[in-house]
């Protein structure tokens, strides 16, 4: 009983605190960013979803490990966005540095945006700066896709060893897998979170595919942030998409 009362008090205090928080409301127009090597820059639209107050938007790029990088610059790094308005930031490559990145595969970066609300007039109000992080892929000109129908992700292979799966990526692109299932509506046991398979790499996944399964549904995220579902055919060694992976 005592623990129950304590929990109730804590939840009430959190609710009151949350109701008194000043929250930033800066959102983006996409869920991933691709910078083609042939392009000098790529633009991203930021929106201030707060219709009553302006917000500051602070933007920067980090490498795959979260360290700040000089290879890609964000302009402007800090800007004010009026209530209910939109603005743009431009991510520009520094060719003297991007030329030293691998040219036979994508390089992963992170695009970070922190929304900072105005200082509240009231006392005892907690101000929260909300931060978003998007995957940013630098794609060298040598591996640019021909058009939207070019989907090398379909070449992803799922190798089997008993009930265990290893995803193998024979392409120069990062492949984000968000679904593994025996049906398009039945997820594999153990597969809970999206995984990202690196270029020319492999990744064991914590998911059990029944030994007798003859098909595997694989869902991956395309360049536009959309979900693409494909039905793979399985034998005792591996699961492949017909017409996708080489034999």
mmCIF file of C-alpha atoms in Angstrom:
data_model
loop_
_atom_site.group_PDB
_atom_site.id
_atom_site.type_symbol
_atom_site.label_atom_id
_atom_site.label_comp_id
_atom_site.label_asym_id
_atom_site.label_seq_id
_atom_site.Cartn_x
_atom_site.Cartn_y
_atom_site.Cartn_z
ATOM 1 C CA UNK A 1 0.000 0.000 0.000
ATOM 2 C CA UNK A 2 2.820 2.365 0.940
ATOM 3 C CA UNK A 3 4.619 1.692 -2.384
ATOM 4 C CA UNK A 4 1.385 2.281 -4.270
ATOM 5 C CA UNK A 5 0.893 5.671 -2.603
ATOM 6 C CA UNK A 6 4.506 6.634 -3.255
ATOM 7 C CA UNK A 7 4.153 5.734 -6.931
ATOM 8 C CA UNK A 8 1.006 7.833 -7.172
ATOM 9 C CA UNK A 9 2.744 10.857 -5.631
ATOM 10 C CA UNK A 10 5.723 10.518 -7.986
ATOM 11 C CA UNK A 11 3.472 10.237 -11.049
ATOM 12 C CA UNK A 12 1.493 13.307 -9.936
ATOM 13 C CA UNK A 13 4.684 15.333 -9.474
ATOM 14 C CA UNK A 14 5.951 14.284 -12.892
ATOM 15 C CA UNK A 15 2.650 15.243 -14.487
ATOM 16 C CA UNK A 16 2.717 18.686 -12.858
ATOM 17 C CA UNK A 17 6.341 19.208 -13.843
ATOM 18 C CA UNK A 18 5.648 18.129 -17.441
ATOM 19 C CA UNK A 19 2.682 20.495 -17.689
ATOM 20 C CA UNK A 20 4.986 23.346 -16.645
ATOM 21 C CA UNK A 21 7.727 22.505 -19.146
ATOM 22 C CA UNK A 22 8.553 24.775 -22.059
ATOM 23 C CA UNK A 23 9.020 22.386 -24.992
ATOM 24 C CA UNK A 24 10.745 22.970 -28.323
ATOM 25 C CA UNK A 25 8.858 21.868 -31.382
ATOM 26 C CA UNK A 26 11.289 21.803 -34.316
ATOM 27 C CA UNK A 27 10.604 18.987 -36.790
ATOM 28 C CA UNK A 28 12.163 17.903 -40.091
ATOM 29 C CA UNK A 29 10.725 17.141 -43.518
ATOM 30 C CA UNK A 30 12.260 13.642 -43.780
ATOM 31 C CA UNK A 31 13.531 10.692 -41.779
ATOM 32 C CA UNK A 32 16.897 10.244 -43.539
ATOM 33 C CA UNK A 33 19.235 12.325 -45.674
ATOM 34 C CA UNK A 34 21.330 11.300 -48.664
ATOM 35 C CA UNK A 35 24.073 13.558 -49.985
ATOM 36 C CA UNK A 36 25.180 12.478 -53.451
ATOM 37 C CA UNK A 37 28.873 12.949 -54.081
ATOM 38 C CA UNK A 38 28.223 14.859 -57.300
ATOM 39 C CA UNK A 39 26.198 17.477 -55.421
ATOM 40 C CA UNK A 40 27.786 20.278 -53.469
ATOM 41 C CA UNK A 41 25.059 20.264 -50.844
ATOM 42 C CA UNK A 42 21.597 19.087 -49.814
ATOM 43 C CA UNK A 43 18.855 21.173 -48.191
ATOM 44 C CA UNK A 44 16.649 20.118 -45.280
ATOM 45 C CA UNK A 45 13.474 21.923 -44.211
ATOM 46 C CA UNK A 46 12.922 22.625 -40.521
ATOM 47 C CA UNK A 47 9.484 23.494 -39.141
ATOM 48 C CA UNK A 48 8.565 25.208 -35.907
ATOM 49 C CA UNK A 49 5.414 23.361 -34.881
ATOM 50 C CA UNK A 50 4.858 25.758 -31.989
ATOM 51 C CA UNK A 51 2.261 28.212 -33.308
ATOM 52 C CA UNK A 52 2.618 30.603 -30.377
ATOM 53 C CA UNK A 53 6.337 31.215 -29.917
ATOM 54 C CA UNK A 54 9.571 31.309 -31.937
ATOM 55 C CA UNK A 55 12.213 28.630 -31.435
ATOM 56 C CA UNK A 56 15.926 28.470 -32.032
ATOM 57 C CA UNK A 57 17.186 25.590 -34.177
ATOM 58 C CA UNK A 58 20.767 24.445 -33.674
ATOM 59 C CA UNK A 59 22.076 22.005 -36.312
ATOM 60 C CA UNK A 60 25.321 20.072 -36.717
ATOM 61 C CA UNK A 61 26.772 16.878 -38.213
ATOM 62 C CA UNK A 62 28.621 14.102 -36.410
ATOM 63 C CA UNK A 63 30.352 10.991 -37.691
ATOM 64 C CA UNK A 64 29.131 7.437 -37.134
ATOM 65 C CA UNK A 65 30.608 7.444 -33.613
ATOM 66 C CA UNK A 66 28.952 10.713 -32.628
ATOM 67 C CA UNK A 67 32.066 12.874 -32.966
ATOM 68 C CA UNK A 68 31.847 16.266 -34.652
ATOM 69 C CA UNK A 69 33.219 16.313 -38.185
ATOM 70 C CA UNK A 70 34.484 19.006 -40.538
ATOM 71 C CA UNK A 71 33.777 16.992 -43.697
ATOM 72 C CA UNK A 72 30.147 18.181 -43.788
ATOM 73 C CA UNK A 73 29.128 21.672 -42.706
ATOM 74 C CA UNK A 74 25.661 22.925 -41.752
ATOM 75 C CA UNK A 75 24.630 26.467 -42.674
ATOM 76 C CA UNK A 76 23.292 28.212 -40.740
ATOM 77 C CA UNK A 77 24.321 26.290 -37.620
ATOM 78 C CA UNK A 78 21.924 28.357 -35.486
ATOM 79 C CA UNK A 79 18.786 30.177 -36.569
ATOM 80 C CA UNK A 80 15.503 31.528 -35.258
ATOM 81 C CA UNK A 81 12.291 30.092 -36.691
ATOM 82 C CA UNK A 82 9.164 32.111 -36.012
ATOM 83 C CA UNK A 83 6.002 30.506 -34.656
ATOM 84 C CA UNK A 84 4.408 28.140 -37.171
ATOM 85 C CA UNK A 85 7.024 28.915 -39.831
ATOM 86 C CA UNK A 86 9.556 26.893 -41.829
ATOM 87 C CA UNK A 87 13.195 27.439 -42.678
ATOM 88 C CA UNK A 88 16.009 25.559 -44.373
ATOM 89 C CA UNK A 89 19.486 24.420 -43.516
ATOM 90 C CA UNK A 90 22.044 23.420 -46.094
ATOM 91 C CA UNK A 91 24.459 20.546 -45.535
ATOM 92 C CA UNK A 92 27.568 21.227 -47.606
ATOM 93 C CA UNK A 93 30.436 18.871 -48.267
ATOM 94 C CA UNK A 94 34.042 20.014 -47.949
ATOM 95 C CA UNK A 95 35.502 18.243 -50.962
ATOM 96 C CA UNK A 96 39.067 18.390 -49.687
ATOM 97 C CA UNK A 97 37.832 16.142 -46.857
ATOM 98 C CA UNK A 98 35.065 14.075 -48.497
ATOM 99 C CA UNK A 99 37.499 13.095 -51.260
ATOM 100 C CA UNK A 100 39.359 11.146 -48.578
ATOM 101 C CA UNK A 101 36.264 9.153 -47.608
ATOM 102 C CA UNK A 102 35.822 5.655 -49.097
ATOM 103 C CA UNK A 103 34.700 6.063 -52.713
ATOM 104 C CA UNK A 104 33.451 2.493 -53.169
ATOM 105 C CA UNK A 105 30.741 2.627 -50.486
ATOM 106 C CA UNK A 106 28.533 4.938 -48.435
ATOM 107 C CA UNK A 107 29.766 6.659 -45.298
ATOM 108 C CA UNK A 108 27.392 7.115 -42.364
ATOM 109 C CA UNK A 109 27.009 10.441 -40.576
ATOM 110 C CA UNK A 110 24.362 11.823 -38.218
ATOM 111 C CA UNK A 111 22.453 15.070 -38.735
ATOM 112 C CA UNK A 112 21.512 16.596 -35.387
ATOM 113 C CA UNK A 113 18.911 19.280 -34.670
ATOM 114 C CA UNK A 114 18.220 20.787 -31.268
ATOM 115 C CA UNK A 115 15.091 22.886 -30.820
ATOM 116 C CA UNK A 116 15.424 25.528 -28.106
ATOM 117 C CA UNK A 117 12.248 27.244 -26.854
ATOM 118 C CA UNK A 118 12.204 30.872 -25.661
ATOM 119 C CA UNK A 119 12.923 31.593 -22.020
ATOM 120 C CA UNK A 120 9.623 31.297 -20.123
ATOM 121 C CA UNK A 121 8.240 34.381 -18.407
ATOM 122 C CA UNK A 122 6.849 32.400 -15.483
ATOM 123 C CA UNK A 123 8.989 31.292 -12.570
ATOM 124 C CA UNK A 124 9.588 27.627 -11.728
ATOM 125 C CA UNK A 125 9.107 26.448 -15.314
ATOM 126 C CA UNK A 126 11.444 23.753 -16.600
ATOM 127 C CA UNK A 127 12.755 24.482 -20.096
ATOM 128 C CA UNK A 128 13.457 21.487 -22.347
ATOM 129 C CA UNK A 129 15.632 21.523 -25.460
ATOM 130 C CA UNK A 130 14.482 18.628 -27.641
ATOM 131 C CA UNK A 131 17.019 17.003 -29.963
ATOM 132 C CA UNK A 132 16.483 14.923 -33.106
ATOM 133 C CA UNK A 133 19.056 12.789 -34.899
ATOM 134 C CA UNK A 134 18.750 11.551 -38.479
ATOM 135 C CA UNK A 135 20.902 9.192 -40.494
ATOM 136 C CA UNK A 136 22.925 11.070 -43.097
ATOM 137 C CA UNK A 137 24.525 8.995 -45.843
ATOM 138 C CA UNK A 138 27.331 10.368 -47.992
ATOM 139 C CA UNK A 139 27.042 8.530 -51.310
ATOM 140 C CA UNK A 140 30.084 8.849 -53.616
ATOM 141 C CA UNK A 141 29.431 9.661 -57.269
ATOM 142 C CA UNK A 142 30.951 6.312 -58.268
ATOM 143 C CA UNK A 143 28.044 4.376 -56.694
ATOM 144 C CA UNK A 144 25.118 6.665 -57.473
ATOM 145 C CA UNK A 145 21.888 4.842 -58.267
ATOM 146 C CA UNK A 146 20.562 5.161 -61.821
ATOM 147 C CA UNK A 147 16.953 5.921 -60.855
ATOM 148 C CA UNK A 148 14.278 5.159 -58.242
ATOM 149 C CA UNK A 149 13.794 1.648 -59.661
ATOM 150 C CA UNK A 150 17.400 0.763 -58.831
ATOM 151 C CA UNK A 151 17.020 -1.097 -55.528
ATOM 152 C CA UNK A 152 20.236 -2.895 -54.572
ATOM 153 C CA UNK A 153 18.696 -3.573 -51.143
ATOM 154 C CA UNK A 154 16.887 -6.467 -52.816
ATOM 155 C CA UNK A 155 20.238 -8.262 -52.995
ATOM 156 C CA UNK A 156 20.356 -8.643 -49.216
ATOM 157 C CA UNK A 157 20.754 -12.305 -48.193
ATOM 158 C CA UNK A 158 19.693 -14.009 -44.957
ATOM 159 C CA UNK A 159 21.959 -16.984 -44.260
ATOM 160 C CA UNK A 160 20.641 -19.765 -42.020
ATOM 161 C CA UNK A 161 22.352 -21.886 -39.408
ATOM 162 C CA UNK A 162 19.708 -23.841 -37.592
ATOM 163 C CA UNK A 163 17.199 -21.246 -36.437
ATOM 164 C CA UNK A 164 19.802 -18.458 -36.406
ATOM 165 C CA UNK A 165 20.034 -15.798 -39.126
ATOM 166 C CA UNK A 166 22.894 -13.669 -40.409
ATOM 167 C CA UNK A 167 22.111 -10.801 -42.782
ATOM 168 C CA UNK A 168 24.705 -10.357 -45.534
ATOM 169 C CA UNK A 169 24.918 -7.162 -47.547
ATOM 170 C CA UNK A 170 26.816 -7.489 -50.856
ATOM 171 C CA UNK A 171 26.128 -3.860 -51.830
ATOM 172 C CA UNK A 172 27.985 -0.569 -51.220
ATOM 173 C CA UNK A 173 24.939 0.867 -49.413
ATOM 174 C CA UNK A 174 23.757 0.763 -45.813
ATOM 175 C CA UNK A 175 20.587 -1.329 -45.531
ATOM 176 C CA UNK A 176 18.193 -0.667 -42.655
ATOM 177 C CA UNK A 177 16.022 -3.702 -41.912
ATOM 178 C CA UNK A 178 12.920 -2.990 -39.830
ATOM 179 C CA UNK A 179 10.979 -6.235 -40.307
ATOM 180 C CA UNK A 180 11.771 -9.945 -40.317
ATOM 181 C CA UNK A 181 8.849 -12.351 -40.217
ATOM 182 C CA UNK A 182 7.422 -15.608 -41.507
ATOM 183 C CA UNK A 183 4.462 -13.488 -42.624
ATOM 184 C CA UNK A 184 4.112 -9.801 -43.451
ATOM 185 C CA UNK A 185 2.111 -9.485 -40.230
ATOM 186 C CA UNK A 186 3.958 -11.976 -38.012
ATOM 187 C CA UNK A 187 7.335 -10.855 -36.709
ATOM 188 C CA UNK A 188 10.071 -13.377 -35.905
ATOM 189 C CA UNK A 189 10.577 -14.127 -32.225
ATOM 190 C CA UNK A 190 13.490 -12.078 -30.924
ATOM 191 C CA UNK A 191 13.437 -9.426 -33.650
ATOM 192 C CA UNK A 192 12.311 -6.275 -31.879
ATOM 193 C CA UNK A 193 14.412 -3.367 -33.122
ATOM 194 C CA UNK A 194 15.543 -2.203 -36.541
ATOM 195 C CA UNK A 195 19.091 -3.114 -37.556
ATOM 196 C CA UNK A 196 21.471 -1.530 -40.048
ATOM 197 C CA UNK A 197 23.712 -3.777 -42.137
ATOM 198 C CA UNK A 198 26.897 -1.988 -43.290
ATOM 199 C CA UNK A 199 28.150 -2.011 -46.892
ATOM 200 C CA UNK A 200 29.822 -5.305 -47.872
ATOM 201 C CA UNK A 201 29.219 -6.463 -44.304
ATOM 202 C CA UNK A 202 27.220 -8.988 -42.317
ATOM 203 C CA UNK A 203 25.195 -8.833 -39.129
ATOM 204 C CA UNK A 204 23.889 -11.673 -36.920
ATOM 205 C CA UNK A 205 20.358 -10.962 -35.739
ATOM 206 C CA UNK A 206 18.623 -12.113 -32.575
ATOM 207 C CA UNK A 207 15.708 -13.723 -34.332
ATOM 208 C CA UNK A 208 14.644 -17.326 -34.692
ATOM 209 C CA UNK A 209 13.467 -18.579 -38.081
ATOM 210 C CA UNK A 210 11.826 -22.006 -37.751
ATOM 211 C CA UNK A 211 13.895 -24.732 -39.424
ATOM 212 C CA UNK A 212 10.949 -25.757 -41.609
ATOM 213 C CA UNK A 213 10.192 -22.205 -42.785
ATOM 214 C CA UNK A 214 10.286 -21.846 -46.588
ATOM 215 C CA UNK A 215 9.757 -18.097 -46.722
ATOM 216 C CA UNK A 216 10.928 -14.965 -44.921
ATOM 217 C CA UNK A 217 9.398 -11.511 -45.137
ATOM 218 C CA UNK A 218 12.018 -8.755 -45.075
ATOM 219 C CA UNK A 219 11.122 -5.087 -44.666
ATOM 220 C CA UNK A 220 13.722 -2.395 -45.302
ATOM 221 C CA UNK A 221 13.696 1.400 -45.503
ATOM 222 C CA UNK A 222 14.282 2.919 -48.943
ATOM 223 C CA UNK A 223 15.978 6.214 -49.844
ATOM 224 C CA UNK A 224 12.756 8.127 -49.251
ATOM 225 C CA UNK A 225 12.067 6.695 -45.803
ATOM 226 C CA UNK A 226 9.360 4.348 -47.087
ATOM 227 C CA UNK A 227 8.913 0.739 -45.995
ATOM 228 C CA UNK A 228 9.529 -1.875 -48.701
ATOM 229 C CA UNK A 229 8.319 -5.404 -47.916
ATOM 230 C CA UNK A 230 9.662 -8.384 -49.866
ATOM 231 C CA UNK A 231 8.982 -12.104 -49.619
ATOM 232 C CA UNK A 232 12.173 -14.152 -49.654
ATOM 233 C CA UNK A 233 12.335 -17.821 -50.603
ATOM 234 C CA UNK A 234 14.295 -20.047 -48.220
ATOM 235 C CA UNK A 235 16.190 -23.296 -48.578
ATOM 236 C CA UNK A 236 18.226 -24.998 -45.863
ATOM 237 C CA UNK A 237 21.165 -22.595 -46.289
ATOM 238 C CA UNK A 238 19.759 -19.165 -46.959
ATOM 239 C CA UNK A 239 16.808 -16.938 -47.848
ATOM 240 C CA UNK A 240 16.955 -14.784 -50.972
ATOM 241 C CA UNK A 241 14.635 -12.583 -52.980
ATOM 242 C CA UNK A 242 13.913 -14.043 -56.403
ATOM 243 C CA UNK A 243 15.724 -11.948 -58.978
ATOM 244 C CA UNK A 244 17.588 -10.107 -56.227
ATOM 245 C CA UNK A 245 20.647 -11.875 -54.872
ATOM 246 C CA UNK A 246 23.098 -13.647 -57.179
ATOM 247 C CA UNK A 247 23.091 -17.425 -56.992
#
